[in-house]
PDB file of C-alpha atoms in Angstrom:
ATOM      1  CA  MET A   1      62.417 234.667-269.638  1.00 76.00           C
ATOM      2  CA  PRO A   2      61.970 231.058-268.423  1.00 90.00           C
ATOM      3  CA  LYS A   3      59.244 230.623-265.845  1.00 94.00           C
ATOM      4  CA  GLY A   4      60.005 229.403-262.339  1.00 97.00           C
ATOM      5  CA  LYS A   5      58.737 226.146-260.865  1.00 97.00           C
ATOM      6  CA  LEU A   6      56.102 225.733-258.164  1.00 98.00           C
ATOM      7  CA  PHE A   7      57.382 223.291-255.548  1.00 98.00           C
ATOM      8  CA  LEU A   8      54.909 221.613-253.195  1.00 97.00           C
ATOM      9  CA  ILE A   9      56.918 221.106-250.004  1.00 96.00           C
ATOM     10  CA  PRO A  10      55.523 218.771-247.317  1.00 92.00           C
ATOM     11  CA  ASN A  11      55.813 219.868-243.701  1.00 91.00           C
ATOM     12  CA  VAL A  12      56.187 217.626-240.659  1.00 88.00           C
ATOM     13  CA  LEU A  13      52.993 216.395-238.996  1.00 88.00           C
ATOM     14  CA  ALA A  14      54.149 216.628-235.394  1.00 80.00           C
ATOM     15  CA  GLU A  15      56.146 219.625-234.198  1.00 69.00           C
ATOM     16  CA  ASN A  16      59.819 219.004-233.324  1.00 61.00           C
ATOM     17  CA  THR A  17      59.611 215.354-234.317  1.00 62.00           C
ATOM     18  CA  ALA A  18      60.304 213.105-237.280  1.00 56.00           C
ATOM     19  CA  LEU A  19      62.694 215.469-239.061  1.00 64.00           C
ATOM     20  CA  HIS A  20      64.568 212.351-240.190  1.00 67.00           C
ATOM     21  CA  ILE A  21      61.745 211.553-242.632  1.00 70.00           C
ATOM     22  CA  ILE A  22      62.294 214.806-244.543  1.00 81.00           C
ATOM     23  CA  SER A  23      63.890 213.712-247.800  1.00 86.00           C
ATOM     24  CA  PRO A  24      67.174 215.017-249.263  1.00 90.00           C
ATOM     25  CA  GLN A  25      65.123 216.298-252.212  1.00 93.00           C
ATOM     26  CA  ILE A  26      63.058 218.540-249.937  1.00 93.00           C
ATOM     27  CA  LYS A  27      66.191 219.842-248.245  1.00 93.00           C
ATOM     28  CA  GLU A  28      67.794 220.562-251.600  1.00 95.00           C
ATOM     29  CA  VAL A  29      64.765 222.543-252.802  1.00 96.00           C
ATOM     30  CA  ILE A  30      64.545 224.559-249.583  1.00 96.00           C
ATOM     31  CA  SER A  31      68.269 225.301-249.763  1.00 95.00           C
ATOM     32  CA  HIS A  32      67.799 227.097-253.085  1.00 95.00           C
ATOM     33  CA  THR A  33      64.292 228.562-252.839  1.00 97.00           C
ATOM     34  CA  LYS A  34      63.883 232.174-251.721  1.00 97.00           C
ATOM     35  CA  VAL A  35      60.136 232.780-252.257  1.00 98.00           C
ATOM     36  CA  TYR A  36      57.373 230.958-250.399  1.00 98.00           C
ATOM     37  CA  LEU A  37      53.607 230.863-250.069  1.00 97.00           C
ATOM     38  CA  VAL A  38      52.850 229.573-246.600  1.00 96.00           C
ATOM     39  CA  GLU A  39      49.788 228.858-244.505  1.00 93.00           C
ATOM     40  CA  ASN A  40      51.431 230.137-241.326  1.00 92.00           C
ATOM     41  CA  LEU A  41      54.533 232.347-241.210  1.00 95.00           C
ATOM     42  CA  ARG A  42      55.708 231.210-237.784  1.00 93.00           C
ATOM     43  CA  THR A  43      55.293 227.512-238.578  1.00 91.00           C
ATOM     44  CA  ALA A  44      57.069 227.789-241.928  1.00 94.00           C
ATOM     45  CA  ARG A  45      60.017 229.728-240.513  1.00 95.00           C
ATOM     46  CA  ARG A  46      60.398 227.300-237.620  1.00 92.00           C
ATOM     47  CA  TYR A  47      60.244 224.341-240.020  1.00 92.00           C
ATOM     48  CA  ILE A  48      62.949 225.691-242.313  1.00 94.00           C
ATOM     49  CA  SER A  49      65.156 226.666-239.348  1.00 93.00           C
ATOM     50  CA  SER A  50      64.799 223.186-237.830  1.00 89.00           C
ATOM     51  CA  LEU A  51      66.325 221.594-240.927  1.00 90.00           C
ATOM     52  CA  LYS A  52      69.632 223.405-240.196  1.00 91.00           C
ATOM     53  CA  LEU A  53      70.468 223.997-243.851  1.00 92.00           C
ATOM     54  CA  GLY A  54      72.255 227.286-243.291  1.00 92.00           C
ATOM     55  CA  VAL A  55      69.344 229.238-244.776  1.00 94.00           C
ATOM     56  CA  ASN A  56      69.062 232.842-243.608  1.00 94.00           C
ATOM     57  CA  ILE A  57      65.359 233.126-242.734  1.00 95.00           C
ATOM     58  CA  GLU A  58      65.485 236.926-242.921  1.00 93.00           C
ATOM     59  CA  GLU A  59      66.452 236.757-246.599  1.00 94.00           C
ATOM     60  CA  LEU A  60      63.386 234.701-247.551  1.00 97.00           C
ATOM     61  CA  HIS A  61      60.263 236.320-248.986  1.00 97.00           C
ATOM     62  CA  MET A  62      57.128 234.731-247.543  1.00 97.00           C
ATOM     63  CA  GLU A  63      53.489 235.518-248.320  1.00 96.00           C
ATOM     64  CA  ILE A  64      50.419 234.088-246.618  1.00 95.00           C
ATOM     65  CA  LEU A  65      48.231 231.708-248.618  1.00 95.00           C
ATOM     66  CA  ASP A  66      45.421 230.421-246.428  1.00 92.00           C
ATOM     67  CA  LYS A  67      41.675 229.848-246.504  1.00 88.00           C
ATOM     68  CA  ASN A  68      41.086 233.606-246.205  1.00 91.00           C
ATOM     69  CA  THR A  69      43.233 234.562-249.195  1.00 92.00           C
ATOM     70  CA  ALA A  70      41.111 236.423-251.733  1.00 89.00           C
ATOM     71  CA  PRO A  71      41.079 234.855-255.231  1.00 84.00           C
ATOM     72  CA  GLU A  72      42.024 238.173-256.820  1.00 87.00           C
ATOM     73  CA  THR A  73      45.358 238.184-254.965  1.00 93.00           C
ATOM     74  CA  ILE A  74      46.574 234.912-256.494  1.00 93.00           C
ATOM     75  CA  ASN A  75      47.924 236.669-259.591  1.00 92.00           C
ATOM     76  CA  ARG A  76      50.128 238.871-257.423  1.00 95.00           C
ATOM     77  CA  LEU A  77      51.312 235.995-255.251  1.00 96.00           C
ATOM     78  CA  MET A  78      52.294 233.956-258.293  1.00 95.00           C
ATOM     79  CA  GLN A  79      54.022 236.792-260.163  1.00 95.00           C
ATOM     80  CA  PRO A  80      57.565 235.748-259.111  1.00 96.00           C
ATOM     81  CA  LEU A  81      57.090 232.528-261.103  1.00 96.00           C
ATOM     82  CA  LEU A  82      56.455 234.515-264.274  1.00 94.00           C
ATOM     83  CA  ASN A  83      59.621 236.513-263.502  1.00 94.00           C
ATOM     84  CA  GLY A  84      61.667 233.312-263.390  1.00 95.00           C
ATOM     85  CA  ALA A  85      61.825 232.680-259.634  1.00 97.00           C
ATOM     86  CA  ASP A  86      60.838 229.376-258.062  1.00 98.00           C
ATOM     87  CA  ILE A  87      58.153 229.365-255.368  1.00 98.00           C
ATOM     88  CA  GLY A  88      57.720 226.829-252.586  1.00 98.00           C
ATOM     89  CA  ILE A  89      54.343 226.171-250.957  1.00 97.00           C
ATOM     90  CA  ILE A  90      54.471 225.035-247.332  1.00 95.00           C
ATOM     91  CA  SER A  91      51.360 223.935-245.450  1.00 91.00           C
ATOM     92  CA  GLU A  92      50.716 224.075-241.729  1.00 90.00           C
ATOM     93  CA  ALA A  93      51.362 220.307-241.677  1.00 89.00           C
ATOM     94  CA  GLY A  94      51.588 217.504-244.200  1.00 89.00           C
ATOM     95  CA  CYS A  95      51.339 217.833-247.963  1.00 91.00           C
ATOM     96  CA  PRO A  96      50.264 221.031-249.754  1.00 92.00           C
ATOM     97  CA  GLY A  97      47.149 220.810-251.886  1.00 88.00           C
ATOM     98  CA  ILE A  98      45.422 218.063-249.885  1.00 85.00           C
ATOM     99  CA  ALA A  99      42.695 219.586-247.694  1.00 80.00           C
ATOM    100  CA  ASP A 100      44.838 222.667-247.998  1.00 84.00           C
ATOM    101  CA  PRO A 101      44.544 226.163-249.537  1.00 87.00           C
ATOM    102  CA  GLY A 102      47.667 225.551-251.611  1.00 89.00           C
ATOM    103  CA  ALA A 103      45.437 223.826-254.164  1.00 91.00           C
ATOM    104  CA  VAL A 104      44.311 227.264-255.389  1.00 92.00           C
ATOM    105  CA  ALA A 105      47.870 228.218-256.300  1.00 94.00           C
ATOM    106  CA  VAL A 106      48.441 224.872-257.994  1.00 95.00           C
ATOM    107  CA  ALA A 107      45.337 225.306-260.160  1.00 94.00           C
ATOM    108  CA  HIS A 108      46.520 228.813-261.099  1.00 94.00           C
ATOM    109  CA  ALA A 109      49.950 227.449-262.043  1.00 96.00           C
ATOM    110  CA  HIS A 110      48.409 224.983-264.466  1.00 96.00           C
ATOM    111  CA  LEU A 111      46.408 227.783-266.091  1.00 94.00           C
ATOM    112  CA  LYS A 112      49.604 229.780-266.585  1.00 94.00           C
ATOM    113  CA  GLY A 113      51.660 226.879-267.929  1.00 95.00           C
ATOM    114  CA  ILE A 114      53.901 226.770-264.851  1.00 96.00           C
ATOM    115  CA  GLN A 115      55.535 223.483-263.923  1.00 97.00           C
ATOM    116  CA  VAL A 116      54.248 222.036-260.638  1.00 97.00           C
ATOM    117  CA  VAL A 117      56.678 219.797-258.744  1.00 97.00           C
ATOM    118  CA  PRO A 118      55.179 217.711-255.887  1.00 96.00           C
ATOM    119  CA  LEU A 119      57.720 216.500-253.348  1.00 95.00           C
ATOM    120  CA  SER A 120      57.166 213.338-251.333  1.00 89.00           C
ATOM    121  CA  GLY A 121      56.618 213.645-247.607  1.00 87.00           C
ATOM    122  CA  PRO A 122      54.321 212.750-244.699  1.00 87.00           C
ATOM    123  CA  SER A 123      50.574 212.748-245.387  1.00 90.00           C
ATOM    124  CA  SER A 124      48.391 212.013-242.366  1.00 92.00           C
ATOM    125  CA  MET A 125      45.480 210.593-244.352  1.00 93.00           C
ATOM    126  CA  PHE A 126      47.618 208.143-246.321  1.00 93.00           C
ATOM    127  CA  MET A 127      49.653 207.107-243.281  1.00 94.00           C
ATOM    128  CA  ALA A 128      46.407 206.503-241.383  1.00 97.00           C
ATOM    129  CA  LEU A 129      44.985 204.434-244.248  1.00 97.00           C
ATOM    130  CA  MET A 130      48.173 202.382-244.484  1.00 96.00           C
ATOM    131  CA  ALA A 131      47.971 201.509-240.787  1.00 97.00           C
ATOM    132  CA  SER A 132      44.188 201.069-240.552  1.00 97.00           C
ATOM    133  CA  GLY A 133      43.913 197.544-241.893  1.00 96.00           C
ATOM    134  CA  PHE A 134      41.324 198.703-244.423  1.00 96.00           C
ATOM    135  CA  SER A 135      41.762 198.069-248.129  1.00 86.00           C
ATOM    136  CA  GLY A 136      43.620 200.714-250.079  1.00 89.00           C
ATOM    137  CA  GLN A 137      41.868 199.605-253.273  1.00 92.00           C
ATOM    138  CA  SER A 138      38.821 201.795-252.676  1.00 95.00           C
ATOM    139  CA  PHE A 139      38.849 204.844-250.418  1.00 96.00           C
ATOM    140  CA  ALA A 140      37.697 208.454-250.363  1.00 96.00           C
ATOM    141  CA  PHE A 141      38.945 211.468-248.439  1.00 95.00           C
ATOM    142  CA  HIS A 142      36.151 213.826-247.375  1.00 95.00           C
ATOM    143  CA  GLY A 143      38.111 216.481-245.486  1.00 91.00           C
ATOM    144  CA  TYR A 144      36.103 218.166-242.751  1.00 92.00           C
ATOM    145  CA  LEU A 145      32.535 217.108-241.959  1.00 95.00           C
ATOM    146  CA  PRO A 146      29.803 219.726-241.261  1.00 95.00           C
ATOM    147  CA  ILE A 147      29.961 221.455-237.869  1.00 94.00           C
ATOM    148  CA  ASP A 148      26.194 221.501-237.381  1.00 95.00           C
ATOM    149  CA  LYS A 149      25.223 218.388-235.408  1.00 94.00           C
ATOM    150  CA  LYS A 150      22.229 217.480-237.576  1.00 96.00           C
ATOM    151  CA  GLU A 151      24.150 217.933-240.808  1.00 97.00           C
ATOM    152  CA  LYS A 152      27.091 216.003-239.369  1.00 97.00           C
ATOM    153  CA  THR A 153      24.832 213.097-238.418  1.00 97.00           C
ATOM    154  CA  ILE A 154      23.402 212.997-241.928  1.00 98.00           C
ATOM    155  CA  ALA A 155      26.924 213.080-243.395  1.00 98.00           C
ATOM    156  CA  LEU A 156      28.130 210.235-241.156  1.00 98.00           C
ATOM    157  CA  ARG A 157      25.193 208.008-242.079  1.00 98.00           C
ATOM    158  CA  LYS A 158      25.758 208.746-245.744  1.00 98.00           C
ATOM    159  CA  LEU A 159      29.442 207.809-245.443  1.00 98.00           C
ATOM    160  CA  GLU A 160      28.539 204.605-243.636  1.00 98.00           C
ATOM    161  CA  ASN A 161      25.974 203.615-246.285  1.00 97.00           C
ATOM    162  CA  GLU A 162      28.352 204.388-249.137  1.00 97.00           C
ATOM    163  CA  SER A 163      31.118 202.434-247.419  1.00 97.00           C
ATOM    164  CA  ALA A 164      28.923 199.336-247.137  1.00 96.00           C
ATOM    165  CA  LYS A 165      27.647 199.649-250.703  1.00 96.00           C
ATOM    166  CA  GLU A 166      30.981 200.351-252.376  1.00 95.00           C
ATOM    167  CA  GLN A 167      33.261 198.584-249.861  1.00 95.00           C
ATOM    168  CA  ARG A 168      35.059 201.893-249.533  1.00 97.00           C
ATOM    169  CA  ALA A 169      37.121 203.238-246.641  1.00 97.00           C
ATOM    170  CA  GLN A 170      35.896 206.743-245.749  1.00 98.00           C
ATOM    171  CA  ILE A 171      38.569 209.138-244.471  1.00 98.00           C
ATOM    172  CA  PHE A 172      37.777 212.425-242.722  1.00 97.00           C
ATOM    173  CA  MET A 173      39.082 214.758-240.048  1.00 95.00           C
ATOM    174  CA  GLU A 174      38.141 217.597-237.716  1.00 96.00           C
ATOM    175  CA  THR A 175      39.650 220.715-236.209  1.00 93.00           C
ATOM    176  CA  PRO A 176      41.581 219.288-233.208  1.00 94.00           C
ATOM    177  CA  PHE A 177      39.624 221.150-230.522  1.00 96.00           C
ATOM    178  CA  ARG A 178      36.384 219.548-231.821  1.00 97.00           C
ATOM    179  CA  ASN A 179      37.738 215.980-232.037  1.00 97.00           C
ATOM    180  CA  ASN A 180      36.046 214.697-228.885  1.00 97.00           C
ATOM    181  CA  GLN A 181      32.701 216.080-229.988  1.00 97.00           C
ATOM    182  CA  LEU A 182      33.076 214.430-233.387  1.00 98.00           C
ATOM    183  CA  LEU A 183      33.958 211.117-231.771  1.00 98.00           C
ATOM    184  CA  GLU A 184      30.841 211.328-229.583  1.00 97.00           C
ATOM    185  CA  ASP A 185      28.723 211.915-232.677  1.00 97.00           C
ATOM    186  CA  ILE A 186      30.372 209.003-234.472  1.00 98.00           C
ATOM    187  CA  LEU A 187      29.733 206.620-231.595  1.00 98.00           C
ATOM    188  CA  SER A 188      26.094 207.684-231.245  1.00 97.00           C
ATOM    189  CA  THR A 189      25.363 207.558-234.987  1.00 97.00           C
ATOM    190  CA  LEU A 190      27.108 204.600-236.584  1.00 98.00           C
ATOM    191  CA  ALA A 191      26.117 200.949-236.333  1.00 97.00           C
ATOM    192  CA  PRO A 192      27.831 198.840-233.629  1.00 98.00           C
ATOM    193  CA  GLN A 193      29.534 196.579-236.183  1.00 98.00           C
ATOM    194  CA  THR A 194      30.954 199.424-238.297  1.00 98.00           C
ATOM    195  CA  LYS A 195      34.715 199.689-237.915  1.00 98.00           C
ATOM    196  CA  LEU A 196      36.459 202.944-237.018  1.00 98.00           C
ATOM    197  CA  CYS A 197      40.177 203.648-237.218  1.00 98.00           C
ATOM    198  CA  ILE A 198      41.500 206.513-235.100  1.00 98.00           C
ATOM    199  CA  ALA A 199      44.984 207.752-236.001  1.00 98.00           C
ATOM    200  CA  LYS A 200      46.234 210.459-233.652  1.00 96.00           C
ATOM    201  CA  ASN A 201      49.462 212.448-233.482  1.00 93.00           C
ATOM    202  CA  LEU A 202      51.072 210.566-236.341  1.00 93.00           C
ATOM    203  CA  THR A 203      54.908 210.551-236.335  1.00 89.00           C
ATOM    204  CA  ALA A 204      54.982 211.884-232.741  1.00 89.00           C
ATOM    205  CA  SER A 205      56.352 209.838-229.846  1.00 86.00           C
ATOM    206  CA  ASP A 206      52.817 209.225-228.549  1.00 89.00           C
ATOM    207  CA  GLU A 207      51.187 208.402-231.876  1.00 93.00           C
ATOM    208  CA  LEU A 208      48.326 205.907-231.850  1.00 96.00           C
ATOM    209  CA  VAL A 209      46.615 204.077-234.702  1.00 97.00           C
ATOM    210  CA  LEU A 210      43.847 201.753-233.562  1.00 98.00           C
ATOM    211  CA  THR A 211      40.979 200.089-235.435  1.00 98.00           C
ATOM    212  CA  LYS A 212      37.951 198.852-233.479  1.00 98.00           C
ATOM    213  CA  THR A 213      34.230 198.395-234.040  1.00 98.00           C
ATOM    214  CA  ILE A 214      31.938 201.158-232.840  1.00 98.00           C
ATOM    215  CA  ALA A 215      30.751 198.832-230.073  1.00 98.00           C
ATOM    216  CA  GLU A 216      34.342 198.305-228.935  1.00 98.00           C
ATOM    217  CA  TRP A 217      35.170 202.021-229.048  1.00 98.00           C
ATOM    218  CA  LYS A 218      32.251 202.738-226.723  1.00 97.00           C
ATOM    219  CA  LYS A 219      34.047 200.699-224.055  1.00 96.00           C
ATOM    220  CA  LEU A 220      37.457 202.283-224.701  1.00 95.00           C
ATOM    221  CA  PRO A 221      37.766 205.900-223.498  1.00 90.00           C
ATOM    222  CA  ILE A 222      40.147 208.048-225.504  1.00 95.00           C
ATOM    223  CA  ASP A 223      40.901 211.760-225.285  1.00 96.00           C
ATOM    224  CA  LEU A 224      41.545 213.463-228.640  1.00 97.00           C
ATOM    225  CA  HIS A 225      41.168 217.081-227.519  1.00 96.00           C
ATOM    226  CA  LYS A 226      43.548 219.359-229.451  1.00 95.00           C
ATOM    227  CA  ILE A 227      45.383 216.341-230.898  1.00 95.00           C
ATOM    228  CA  PRO A 228      45.707 216.111-234.728  1.00 94.00           C
ATOM    229  CA  THR A 229      43.600 213.093-235.654  1.00 97.00           C
ATOM    230  CA  VAL A 230      42.435 211.250-238.760  1.00 97.00           C
ATOM    231  CA  PHE A 231      39.259 209.159-238.695  1.00 98.00           C
ATOM    232  CA  ILE A 232      38.507 206.296-241.087  1.00 98.00           C
ATOM    233  CA  LEU A 233      35.300 204.273-241.116  1.00 98.00           C
ATOM    234  CA  GLN A 234      34.572 201.055-242.933  1.00 97.00           C
ATOM    235  CA  SER A 235      31.189 199.348-243.032  1.00 96.00           C
ATOM    236  CA  PHE A 236      30.928 195.790-244.292  1.00 88.00           C
TER     237      PHE A 236
END
């Protein structure tokens, strides 16, 4: 029996906005896919319903794949692929597999000889980099920095030093309810001349992408509490 395909389906970044950027290819895949691995059931169902493709949500089979999914359950979750059914992976927001638990399923698919099909869609880190004014020739995405203040400070200084040495843009993020705390740590740790891009609520009506030096940011109050945000630093 032919194996199914694993489709990596991008989700919108901002709820109830920017549905126009969802490609016809994504809509076509969702129209014909019945099995999904999703990070959040409610978010995935709402996303598919919002596309108005005539899909009966109750007929879809969805399983949770998140950071708490035990490795030994991956075989079971991926079994439909071996039975010939396609599976779609849908993240909470953005592209599956990037700072996302979907990467585990993708790695398993490669081990089993299953075709992985990435679909194009919004990615907050790449959109932020595009709009930052920093060079896209050399950059690194570091995901989430340590929560512990001391460890976070060490990590920020390391990123700043590496950025200056390699001329590399350093991209990272934080859980939205800790954004303001992270920004405070950034402003108290990095050198005044280091540049910081803050990209918040991308694709939403109130999105903001702004690049300033640390010294300039200290004079410009901004509230990022519970707002999806990407941070990029560049030291010259």
